[in-house]
Coordinates of C-alpha atoms in Angstrom, one line a residue:
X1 CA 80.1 124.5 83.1
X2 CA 80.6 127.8 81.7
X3 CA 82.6 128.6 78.8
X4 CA 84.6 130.9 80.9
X5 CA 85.5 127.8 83.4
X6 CA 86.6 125.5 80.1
X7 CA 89.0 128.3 78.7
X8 CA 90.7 128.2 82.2
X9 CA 91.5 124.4 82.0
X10 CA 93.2 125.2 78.5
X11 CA 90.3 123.4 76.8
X12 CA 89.8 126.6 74.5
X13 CA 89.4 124.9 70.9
X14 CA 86.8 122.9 69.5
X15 CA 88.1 119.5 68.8
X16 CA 90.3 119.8 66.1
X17 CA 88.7 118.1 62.7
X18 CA 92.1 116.8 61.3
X19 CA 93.3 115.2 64.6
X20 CA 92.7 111.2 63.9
X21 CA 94.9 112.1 60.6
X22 CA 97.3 113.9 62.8
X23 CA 97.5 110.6 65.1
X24 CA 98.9 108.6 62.0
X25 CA 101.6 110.8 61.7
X26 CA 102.6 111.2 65.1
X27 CA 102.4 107.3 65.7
X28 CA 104.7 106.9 62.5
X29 CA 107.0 109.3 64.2
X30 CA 106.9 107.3 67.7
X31 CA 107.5 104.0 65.9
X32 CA 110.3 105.3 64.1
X33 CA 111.9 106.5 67.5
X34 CA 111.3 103.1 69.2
X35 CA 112.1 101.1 66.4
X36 CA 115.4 103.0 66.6
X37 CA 116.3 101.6 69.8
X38 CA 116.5 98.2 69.2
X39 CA 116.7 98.0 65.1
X40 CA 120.6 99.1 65.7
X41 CA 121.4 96.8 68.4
X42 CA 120.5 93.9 65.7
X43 CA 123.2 96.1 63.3
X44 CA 125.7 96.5 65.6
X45 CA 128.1 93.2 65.5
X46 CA 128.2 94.2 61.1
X47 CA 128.6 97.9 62.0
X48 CA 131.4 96.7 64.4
X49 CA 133.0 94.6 61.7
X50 CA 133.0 97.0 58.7
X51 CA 133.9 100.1 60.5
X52 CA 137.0 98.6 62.2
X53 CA 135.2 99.9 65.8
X54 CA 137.0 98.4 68.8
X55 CA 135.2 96.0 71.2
X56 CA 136.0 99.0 73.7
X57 CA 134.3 101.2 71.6
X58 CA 131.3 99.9 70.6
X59 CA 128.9 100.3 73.5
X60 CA 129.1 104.1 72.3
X61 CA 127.2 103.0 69.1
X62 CA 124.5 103.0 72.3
X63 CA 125.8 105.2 74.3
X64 CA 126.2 108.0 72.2
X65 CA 122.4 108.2 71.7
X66 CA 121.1 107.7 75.1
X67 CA 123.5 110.4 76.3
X68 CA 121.8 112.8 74.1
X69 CA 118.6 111.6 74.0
X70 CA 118.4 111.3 78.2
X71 CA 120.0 114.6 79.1
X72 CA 118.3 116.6 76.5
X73 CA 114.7 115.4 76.7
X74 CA 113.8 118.5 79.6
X75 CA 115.2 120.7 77.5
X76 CA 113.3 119.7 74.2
X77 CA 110.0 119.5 76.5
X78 CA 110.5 123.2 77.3
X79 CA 111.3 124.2 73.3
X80 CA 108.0 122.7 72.5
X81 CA 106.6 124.4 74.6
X82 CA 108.0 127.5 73.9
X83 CA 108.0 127.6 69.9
X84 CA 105.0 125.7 69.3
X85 CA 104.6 121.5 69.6
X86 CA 104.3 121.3 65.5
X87 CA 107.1 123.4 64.7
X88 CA 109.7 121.5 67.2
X89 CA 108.2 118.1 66.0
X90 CA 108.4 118.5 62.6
X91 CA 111.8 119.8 63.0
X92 CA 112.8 116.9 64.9
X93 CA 111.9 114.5 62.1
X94 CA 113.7 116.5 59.7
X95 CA 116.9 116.4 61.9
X96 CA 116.2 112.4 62.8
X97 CA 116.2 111.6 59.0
X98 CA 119.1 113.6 58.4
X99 CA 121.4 112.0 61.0
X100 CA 120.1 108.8 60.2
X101 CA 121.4 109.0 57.0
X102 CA 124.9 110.3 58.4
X103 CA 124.9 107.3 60.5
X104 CA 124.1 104.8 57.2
X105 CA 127.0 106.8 55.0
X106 CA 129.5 106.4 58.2
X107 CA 132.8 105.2 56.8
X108 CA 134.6 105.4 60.1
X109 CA 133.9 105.5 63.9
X110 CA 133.7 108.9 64.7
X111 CA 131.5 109.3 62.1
X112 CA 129.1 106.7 63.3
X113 CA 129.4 108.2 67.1
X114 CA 128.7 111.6 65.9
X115 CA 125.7 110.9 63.8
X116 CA 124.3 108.7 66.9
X117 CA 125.0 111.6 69.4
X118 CA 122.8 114.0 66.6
X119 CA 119.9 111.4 66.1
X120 CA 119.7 111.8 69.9
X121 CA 119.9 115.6 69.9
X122 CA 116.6 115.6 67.7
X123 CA 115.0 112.5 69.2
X124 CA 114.8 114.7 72.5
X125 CA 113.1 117.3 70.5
X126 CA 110.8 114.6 68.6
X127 CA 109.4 112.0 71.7
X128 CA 108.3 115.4 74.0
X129 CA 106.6 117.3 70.9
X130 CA 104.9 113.7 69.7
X131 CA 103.3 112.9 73.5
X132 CA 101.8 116.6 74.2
X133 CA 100.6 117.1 71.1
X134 CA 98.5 114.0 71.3
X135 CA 97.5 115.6 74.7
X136 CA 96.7 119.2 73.6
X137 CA 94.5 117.7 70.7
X138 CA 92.7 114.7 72.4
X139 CA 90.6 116.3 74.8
X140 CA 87.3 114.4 74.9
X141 CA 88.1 111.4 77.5
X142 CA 87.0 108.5 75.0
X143 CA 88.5 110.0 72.1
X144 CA 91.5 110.3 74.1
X145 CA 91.7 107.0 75.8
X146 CA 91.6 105.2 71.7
X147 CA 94.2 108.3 71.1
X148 CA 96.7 107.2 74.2
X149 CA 96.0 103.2 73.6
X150 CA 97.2 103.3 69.8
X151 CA 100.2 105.0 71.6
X152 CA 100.5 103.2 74.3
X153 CA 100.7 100.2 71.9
X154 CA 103.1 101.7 69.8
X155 CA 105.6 102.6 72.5
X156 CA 105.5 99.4 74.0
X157 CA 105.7 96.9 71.0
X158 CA 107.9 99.0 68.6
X159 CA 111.1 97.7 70.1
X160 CA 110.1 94.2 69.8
X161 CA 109.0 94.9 66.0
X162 CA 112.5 96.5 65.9
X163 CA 114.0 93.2 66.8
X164 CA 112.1 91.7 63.7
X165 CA 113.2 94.8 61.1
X166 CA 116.4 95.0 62.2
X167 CA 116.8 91.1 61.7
X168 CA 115.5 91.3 57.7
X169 CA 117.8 93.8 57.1
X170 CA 120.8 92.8 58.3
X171 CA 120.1 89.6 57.0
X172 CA 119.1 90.4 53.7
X173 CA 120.4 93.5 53.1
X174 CA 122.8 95.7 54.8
X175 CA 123.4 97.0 58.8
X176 CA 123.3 100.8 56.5
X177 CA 119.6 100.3 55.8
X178 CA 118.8 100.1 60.1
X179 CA 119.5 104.0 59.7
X180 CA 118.4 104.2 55.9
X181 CA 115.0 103.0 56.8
X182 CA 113.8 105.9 59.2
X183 CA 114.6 108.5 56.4
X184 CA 111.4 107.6 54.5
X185 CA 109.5 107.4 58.2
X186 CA 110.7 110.6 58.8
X187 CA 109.4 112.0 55.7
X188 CA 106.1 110.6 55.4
X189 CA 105.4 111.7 59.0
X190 CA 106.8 115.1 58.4
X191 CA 105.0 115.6 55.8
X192 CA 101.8 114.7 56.6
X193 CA 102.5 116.5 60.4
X194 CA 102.9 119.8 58.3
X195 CA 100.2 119.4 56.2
X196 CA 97.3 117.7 58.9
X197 CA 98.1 119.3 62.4
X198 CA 96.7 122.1 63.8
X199 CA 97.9 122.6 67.5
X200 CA 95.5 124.3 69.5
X201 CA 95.9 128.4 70.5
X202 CA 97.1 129.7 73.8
X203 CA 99.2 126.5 74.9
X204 CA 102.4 128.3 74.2
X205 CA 104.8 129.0 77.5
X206 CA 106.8 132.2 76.0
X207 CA 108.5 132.6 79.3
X208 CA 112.3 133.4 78.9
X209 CA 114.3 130.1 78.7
X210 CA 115.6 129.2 82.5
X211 CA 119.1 128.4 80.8
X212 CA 120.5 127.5 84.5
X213 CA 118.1 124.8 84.4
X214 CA 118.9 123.7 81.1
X215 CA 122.4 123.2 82.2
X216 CA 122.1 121.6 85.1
X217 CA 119.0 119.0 84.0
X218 CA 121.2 117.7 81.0
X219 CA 124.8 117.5 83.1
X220 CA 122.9 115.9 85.7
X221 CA 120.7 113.1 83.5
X222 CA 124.0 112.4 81.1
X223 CA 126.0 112.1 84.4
X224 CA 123.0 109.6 85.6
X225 CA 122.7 108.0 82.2
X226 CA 126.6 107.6 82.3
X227 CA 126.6 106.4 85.3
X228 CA 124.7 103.0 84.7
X229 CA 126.2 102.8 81.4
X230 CA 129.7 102.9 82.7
X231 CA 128.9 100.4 85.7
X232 CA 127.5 97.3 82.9
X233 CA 130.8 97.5 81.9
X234 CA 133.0 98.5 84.2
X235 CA 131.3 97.6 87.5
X236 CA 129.6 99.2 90.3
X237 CA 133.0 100.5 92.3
X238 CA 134.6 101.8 89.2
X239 CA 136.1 105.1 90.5
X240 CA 134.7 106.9 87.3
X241 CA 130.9 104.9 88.1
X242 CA 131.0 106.4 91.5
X243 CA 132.4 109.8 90.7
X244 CA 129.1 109.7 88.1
X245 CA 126.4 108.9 90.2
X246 CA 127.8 111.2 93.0
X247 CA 128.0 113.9 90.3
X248 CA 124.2 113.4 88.8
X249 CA 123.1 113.8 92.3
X250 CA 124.4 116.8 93.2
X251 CA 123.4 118.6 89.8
X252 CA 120.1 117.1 89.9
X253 CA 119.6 118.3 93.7
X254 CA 121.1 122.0 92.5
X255 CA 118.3 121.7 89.6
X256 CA 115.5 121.3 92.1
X257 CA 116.8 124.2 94.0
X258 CA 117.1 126.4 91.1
X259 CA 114.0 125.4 90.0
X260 CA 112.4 126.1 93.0
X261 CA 113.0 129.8 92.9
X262 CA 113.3 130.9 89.4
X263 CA 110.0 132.5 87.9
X264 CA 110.4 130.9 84.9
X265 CA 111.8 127.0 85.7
X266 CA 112.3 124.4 82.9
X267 CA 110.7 122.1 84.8
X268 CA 108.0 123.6 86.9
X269 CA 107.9 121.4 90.2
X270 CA 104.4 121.3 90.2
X271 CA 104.5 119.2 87.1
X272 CA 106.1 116.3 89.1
X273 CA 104.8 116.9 92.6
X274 CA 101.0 116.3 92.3
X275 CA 100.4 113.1 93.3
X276 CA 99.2 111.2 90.6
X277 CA 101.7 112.3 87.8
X278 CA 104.6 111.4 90.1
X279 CA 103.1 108.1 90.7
X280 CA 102.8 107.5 87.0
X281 CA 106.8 108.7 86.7
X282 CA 108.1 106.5 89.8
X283 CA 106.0 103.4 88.6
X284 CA 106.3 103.8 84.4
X285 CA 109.9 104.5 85.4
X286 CA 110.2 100.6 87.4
X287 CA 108.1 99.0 84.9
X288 CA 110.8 100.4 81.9
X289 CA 113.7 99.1 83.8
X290 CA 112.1 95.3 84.1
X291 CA 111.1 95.1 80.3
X292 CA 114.5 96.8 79.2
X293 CA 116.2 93.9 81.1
X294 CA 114.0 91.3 80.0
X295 CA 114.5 92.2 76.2
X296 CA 117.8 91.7 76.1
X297 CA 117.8 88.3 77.8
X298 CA 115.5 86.9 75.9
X299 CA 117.6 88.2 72.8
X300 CA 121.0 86.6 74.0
X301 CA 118.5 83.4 75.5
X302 CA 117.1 82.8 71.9
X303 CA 120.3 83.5 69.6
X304 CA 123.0 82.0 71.7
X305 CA 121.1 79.4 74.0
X306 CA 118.3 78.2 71.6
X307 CA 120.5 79.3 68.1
X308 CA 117.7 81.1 66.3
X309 CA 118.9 83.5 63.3
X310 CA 118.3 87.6 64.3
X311 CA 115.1 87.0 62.2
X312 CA 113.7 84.0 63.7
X313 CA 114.3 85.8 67.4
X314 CA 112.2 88.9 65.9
X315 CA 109.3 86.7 65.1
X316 CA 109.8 84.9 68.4
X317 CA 109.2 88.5 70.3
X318 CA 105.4 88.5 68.0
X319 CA 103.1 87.1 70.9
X320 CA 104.6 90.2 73.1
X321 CA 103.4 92.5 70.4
X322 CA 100.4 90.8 70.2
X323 CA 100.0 91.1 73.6
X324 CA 100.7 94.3 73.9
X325 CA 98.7 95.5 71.1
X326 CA 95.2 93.7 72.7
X327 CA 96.1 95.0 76.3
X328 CA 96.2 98.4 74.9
X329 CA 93.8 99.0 72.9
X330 CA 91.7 96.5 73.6
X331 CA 91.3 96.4 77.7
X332 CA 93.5 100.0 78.1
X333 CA 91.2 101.7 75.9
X334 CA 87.6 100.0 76.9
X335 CA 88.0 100.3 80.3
X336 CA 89.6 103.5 80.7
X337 CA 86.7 106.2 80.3
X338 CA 85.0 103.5 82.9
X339 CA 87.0 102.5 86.2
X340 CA 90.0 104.7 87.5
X341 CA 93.8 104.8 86.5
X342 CA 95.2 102.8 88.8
X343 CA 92.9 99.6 88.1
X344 CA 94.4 99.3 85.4
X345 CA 98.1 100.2 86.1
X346 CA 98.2 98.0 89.2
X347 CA 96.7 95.0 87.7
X348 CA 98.4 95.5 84.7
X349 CA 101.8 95.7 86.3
X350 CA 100.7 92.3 87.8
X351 CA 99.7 90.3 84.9
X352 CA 103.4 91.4 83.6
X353 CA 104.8 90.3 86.7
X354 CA 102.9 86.7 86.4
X355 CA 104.3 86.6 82.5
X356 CA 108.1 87.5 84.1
X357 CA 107.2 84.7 86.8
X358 CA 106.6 82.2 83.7
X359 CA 110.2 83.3 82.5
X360 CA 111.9 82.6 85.6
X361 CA 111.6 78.7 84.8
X362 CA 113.6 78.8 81.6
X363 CA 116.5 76.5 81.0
X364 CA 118.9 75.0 77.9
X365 CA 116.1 72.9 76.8
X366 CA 113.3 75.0 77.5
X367 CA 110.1 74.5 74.9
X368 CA 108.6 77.7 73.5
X369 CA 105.5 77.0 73.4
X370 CA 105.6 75.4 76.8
X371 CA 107.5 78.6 78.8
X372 CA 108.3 81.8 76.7
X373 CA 105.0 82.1 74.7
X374 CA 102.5 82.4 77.7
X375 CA 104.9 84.6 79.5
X376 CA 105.7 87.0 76.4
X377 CA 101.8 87.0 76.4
X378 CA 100.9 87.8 79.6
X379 CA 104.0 90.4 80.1
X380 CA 102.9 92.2 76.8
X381 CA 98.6 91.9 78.2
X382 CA 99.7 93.3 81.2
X383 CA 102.5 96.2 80.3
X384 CA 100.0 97.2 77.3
X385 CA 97.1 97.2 80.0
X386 CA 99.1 99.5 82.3
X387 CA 100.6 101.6 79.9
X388 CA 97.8 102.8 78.2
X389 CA 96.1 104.7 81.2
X390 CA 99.8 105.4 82.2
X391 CA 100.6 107.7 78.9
X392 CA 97.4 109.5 78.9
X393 CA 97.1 110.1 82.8
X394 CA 101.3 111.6 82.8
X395 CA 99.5 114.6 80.5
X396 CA 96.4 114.7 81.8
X397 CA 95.6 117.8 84.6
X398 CA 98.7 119.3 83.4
X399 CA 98.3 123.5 82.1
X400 CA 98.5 123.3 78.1
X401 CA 101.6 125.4 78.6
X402 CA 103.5 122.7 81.1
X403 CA 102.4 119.8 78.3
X404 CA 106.0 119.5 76.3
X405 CA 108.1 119.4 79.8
X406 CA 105.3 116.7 81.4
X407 CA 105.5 114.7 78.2
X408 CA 109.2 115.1 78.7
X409 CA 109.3 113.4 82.0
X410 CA 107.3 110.6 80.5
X411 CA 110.2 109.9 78.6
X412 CA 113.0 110.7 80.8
X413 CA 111.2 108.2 83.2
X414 CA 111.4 105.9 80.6
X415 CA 115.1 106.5 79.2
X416 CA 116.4 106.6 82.5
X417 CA 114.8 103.4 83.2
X418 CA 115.9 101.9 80.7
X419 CA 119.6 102.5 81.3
X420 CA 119.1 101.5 84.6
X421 CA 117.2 97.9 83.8
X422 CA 119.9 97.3 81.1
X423 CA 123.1 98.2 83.5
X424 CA 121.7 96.7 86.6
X425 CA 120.2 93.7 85.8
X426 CA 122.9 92.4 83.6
X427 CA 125.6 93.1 86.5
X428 CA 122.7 90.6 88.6
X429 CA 122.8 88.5 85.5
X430 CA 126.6 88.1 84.8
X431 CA 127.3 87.5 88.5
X432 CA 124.9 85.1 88.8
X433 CA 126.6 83.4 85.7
X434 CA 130.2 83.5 87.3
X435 CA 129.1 82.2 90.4
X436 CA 127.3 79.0 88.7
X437 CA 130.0 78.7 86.0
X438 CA 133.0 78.0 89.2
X439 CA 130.7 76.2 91.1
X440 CA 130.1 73.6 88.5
X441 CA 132.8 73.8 85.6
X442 CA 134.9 71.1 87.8
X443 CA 132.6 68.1 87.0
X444 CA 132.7 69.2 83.1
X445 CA 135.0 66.6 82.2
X446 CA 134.8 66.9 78.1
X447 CA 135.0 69.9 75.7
X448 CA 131.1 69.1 75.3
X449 CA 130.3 69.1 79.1
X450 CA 132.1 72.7 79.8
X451 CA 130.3 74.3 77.2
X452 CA 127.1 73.3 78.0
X453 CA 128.2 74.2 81.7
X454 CA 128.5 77.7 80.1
X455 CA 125.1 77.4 78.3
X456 CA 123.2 76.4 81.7
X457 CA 125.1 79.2 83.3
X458 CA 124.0 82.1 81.2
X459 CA 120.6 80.7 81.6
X460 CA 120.4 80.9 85.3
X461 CA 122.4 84.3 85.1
X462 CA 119.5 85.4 83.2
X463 CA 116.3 83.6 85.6
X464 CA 118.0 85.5 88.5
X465 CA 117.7 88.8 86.6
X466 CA 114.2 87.8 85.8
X467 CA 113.3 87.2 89.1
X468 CA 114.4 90.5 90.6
X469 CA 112.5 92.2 87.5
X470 CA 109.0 90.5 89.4
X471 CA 110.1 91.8 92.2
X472 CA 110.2 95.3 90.3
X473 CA 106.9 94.8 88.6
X474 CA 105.3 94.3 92.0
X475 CA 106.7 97.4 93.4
X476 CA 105.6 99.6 90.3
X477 CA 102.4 97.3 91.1
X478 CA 101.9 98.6 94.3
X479 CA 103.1 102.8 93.7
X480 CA 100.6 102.9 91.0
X481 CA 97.6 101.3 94.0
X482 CA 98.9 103.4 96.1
X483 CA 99.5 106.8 94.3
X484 CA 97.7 107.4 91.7
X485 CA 94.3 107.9 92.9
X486 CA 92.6 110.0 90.3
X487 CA 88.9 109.1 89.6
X488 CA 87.8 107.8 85.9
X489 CA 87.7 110.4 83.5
X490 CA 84.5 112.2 83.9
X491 CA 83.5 110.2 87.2
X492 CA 82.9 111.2 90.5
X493 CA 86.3 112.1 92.2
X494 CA 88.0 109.7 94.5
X495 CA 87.6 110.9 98.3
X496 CA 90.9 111.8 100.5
X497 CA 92.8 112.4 96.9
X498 CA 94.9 115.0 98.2
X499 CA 96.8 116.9 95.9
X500 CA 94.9 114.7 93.4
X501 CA 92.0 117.5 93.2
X502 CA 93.3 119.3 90.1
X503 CA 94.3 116.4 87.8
X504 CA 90.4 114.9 88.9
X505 CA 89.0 118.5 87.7
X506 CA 91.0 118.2 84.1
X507 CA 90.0 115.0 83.6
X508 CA 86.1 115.9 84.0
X509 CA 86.1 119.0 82.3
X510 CA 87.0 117.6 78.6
X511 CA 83.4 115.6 79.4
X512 CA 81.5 118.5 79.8
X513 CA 82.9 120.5 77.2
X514 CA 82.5 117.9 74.2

């Protein structure tokens, strides 16, 4: 290929000498953002107490941060784009570790809101700048496929090591070091991004800023966001739910208009509409909302049905990480620069669903060893598997100027999905709980008898969850057979791809370049 041919992929730079010493830092930073996520959960009953926060109030501890996080993550694609990947993530760390250490020093409610809603703000700015820099400065397809699996890894186990963190220091210490502890991630990564990184020329997008766009992507994802936040506690036909959802979709729909005939869009359409990124979007997007589901049943399952302490639940979650970790970097990564995309995603999806199928059969007395450690390790096998080619494929094909907003959709694929598995699934779970609950409480005779009637009912509230999370896994299963029909990086490309064709070029180039 001639040199003229590589600079027009965006491949323009020899591979940058520094860039296995930039992946540290940028996987400290990911792990700090997903660690986040669950790490405060764990916090939240203390926080509750000691702040004086209303039952009413509390979800906003969550809330807050998802608002921000969700509606802003186009708009921080599109900065990092625009002023430079290493710039907008270093100042997102800086801005992470100082609202983190608002939110430890809260001493009321409104403090603690605010300093959520800001940790959000910057998080939008961090996850985008984090994912395209790795693809701007992995472009050799092995190199990249260890790059995406350490990553992929990352992203998918850090909530469960979250879970573990956020147990020892609430338990040992105080529900102020959940926020004190990402001040010294912050740094370190910082730091060392400063110092180690060096993003490749010519992938800047200078265009103007498409500031109707901006406005009506973050309305539109906070009104979405809302929308399934509102309905887990308030229900589906709440008049304010409704108004929501109606809301997010007619922003959203005005968004694609706009950005249809701007010259400049936030989100250029061609981003999402080539065939094999919108695959990965639609089926990452399911597979989020089954794990996010699945996490915090088997939280509630292991604290309040089985009694373990926050700590002893974290360690519990270990053969998911474990899992996750080998499917990853192991399978993800091996087998990546050798069959295509999607026979990993698919099977990968599958092998989670056969773990969530495991899951379905729990009950009061259920052994661990018997029923939750095969499933957590299948689930985490196969979501590590599938996520690995998932991350790396969402970047991959895109122009080196689109890389912030397509890392951006990775993410708002992924927050979206996650408010969604959390709000609907629990309204499947807590129905299924009332309905089993009245249909047996009248034979509970004794004190004993009715609580243990309440016990068995969560339990099956949570199994019928479960079950319609397989029934998600095989659907993201089935998009990512069905869609995403790139060839392996450097192979031959797959026949009748479609709009395929430019995503198969990118990935060969790379090849021919190293």
């Amino acid at each position: 290929m001639s040199q003229s041919a590589v600079k027009a992929s965006g491949v323009t730079d020899a591979p940058d000498a520094g860039r296995w010493k930039a992946l540290v830092f940028i996987a400290l930073a990911q792990l700090m953002v997903v660690l986040d996520a669950t790490i405060v959960n764990i916090a939240l009953p203390s926080a509750q107490q000691d702040l004086g926060i209303s039952d009413g109030n509390r979800q906003w501890v969550v809330t807050a941060y998802a608002l921000a996080f969700g509606g802003l993550l186009l708009f921080g694609g599109r900065i990092a784009d625009l002023w430079g990947r290493k710039r907008t993530f270093v100042l997102g760390l800086a801005g992470f570790a100082v609202a983190s250490a608002l939110g430890g020093a809260a001493t009321n409610e409104a403090m603690m809101f605010g300093s959520r809603a800001l940790q959000g703000v910057f998080g939008a700015l961090l996850a985008p700048a984090a994912l395209s820099l790795l693809a701007v400065m992995f472009t050799d397809a092995k190199e990249r496929a260890k790059a995406f699996g350490i990553y992929g890894a990352i992203a998918g186990g850090g909530g469960a090591v979250g879970l573990i963190l956020g147990g020892f220091l609430t338990e040992y210490l105080n529900w102020r070091w959940t926020f004190f502890v990402n001040i010294p991630f912050a740094i370190v990564a910082a730091a060392g991004a400063y110092l180690v990184i060096r993003e490749p020329k010519g992938g800047r997008n200078r265009s103007p800023l498409d500031i109707p766009g901006v406005i009506l992507s973050t309305l539109g994802l906070v009104a979405l966001v809302y929308g399934f936040t509102r309905a887990e506690s308030n229900g589906w036909s709440d008049a304010v739910t409704v108004g929501m959802f109606v809301g997010s979709a007619v922003l959203l729909l005005a968004f694609v208009l706009v950005e249809s005939r701007v010259k400049a869009p936030l989100l250029p359409l061609r981003v999402i509409t080539e065939r094999n990124r919108g695959g990965i979007y639609l089926s990452l997007g399911l597979a989020i909302i089954a794990m996010f589901g699945l996490f915090l049943f088997l939280t509630y399952y292991l604290q309040i049905v089985k009694g373990y302490t926050p700590v002893k639940t974290g360690f519990a979650f270990l053969p998911m990480i474990a899992g996750m970790i080998t499917g990853s970097t192991q399978i993800g990564t091996r087998l990546m620069t050798r069959v295509a995309p999607r026979l990993l995603m698919g099977p990968g999806f599958l092998v989670a669903a056969v773990g969530m199928l495991f899951l379905t059969q729990l009950e009061v007395d259920t052994s661990y060893a018997g029923v939750l450690l095969p499933g957590m390790l299948l689930l985490g096998l196969g979501m590590g598997t599938a996520f690995m080619p998932a991350m790396s494929m969402a970047t991959m094909g895109v122009e080196p100027r689109d890389a912030g907003v397509a890392s951006a959709m990775v993410n708002t694929s992924q927050q979206v999905g996650g408010a969604i598995g959390t709000a609907l699934l629990n309204t499947i779970a807590a129905s299924a709980t009332t309905s089993y609950i009245a249909d047996h409480i009248g034979g509970a005779s004794s004190r004993s008898q009715q609580q243990l009637v309440q016990l068995e009912g969560q339990v099956q509230g949570y199994t019928s969850a479960i079950w319609f999370a397989v029934g998600i896994l095989v659907v993201a299963a089935a998009l990512a057979l069905t869609l995403v029909n790139a060839g392996r990086p450097g192979g031959p490309a797959v026949t009748g791809s479609g709009t395929g064709d430019e995503a198969e070029d990118e990935l060969r180039v790379p090849v021919v370049a190293h």
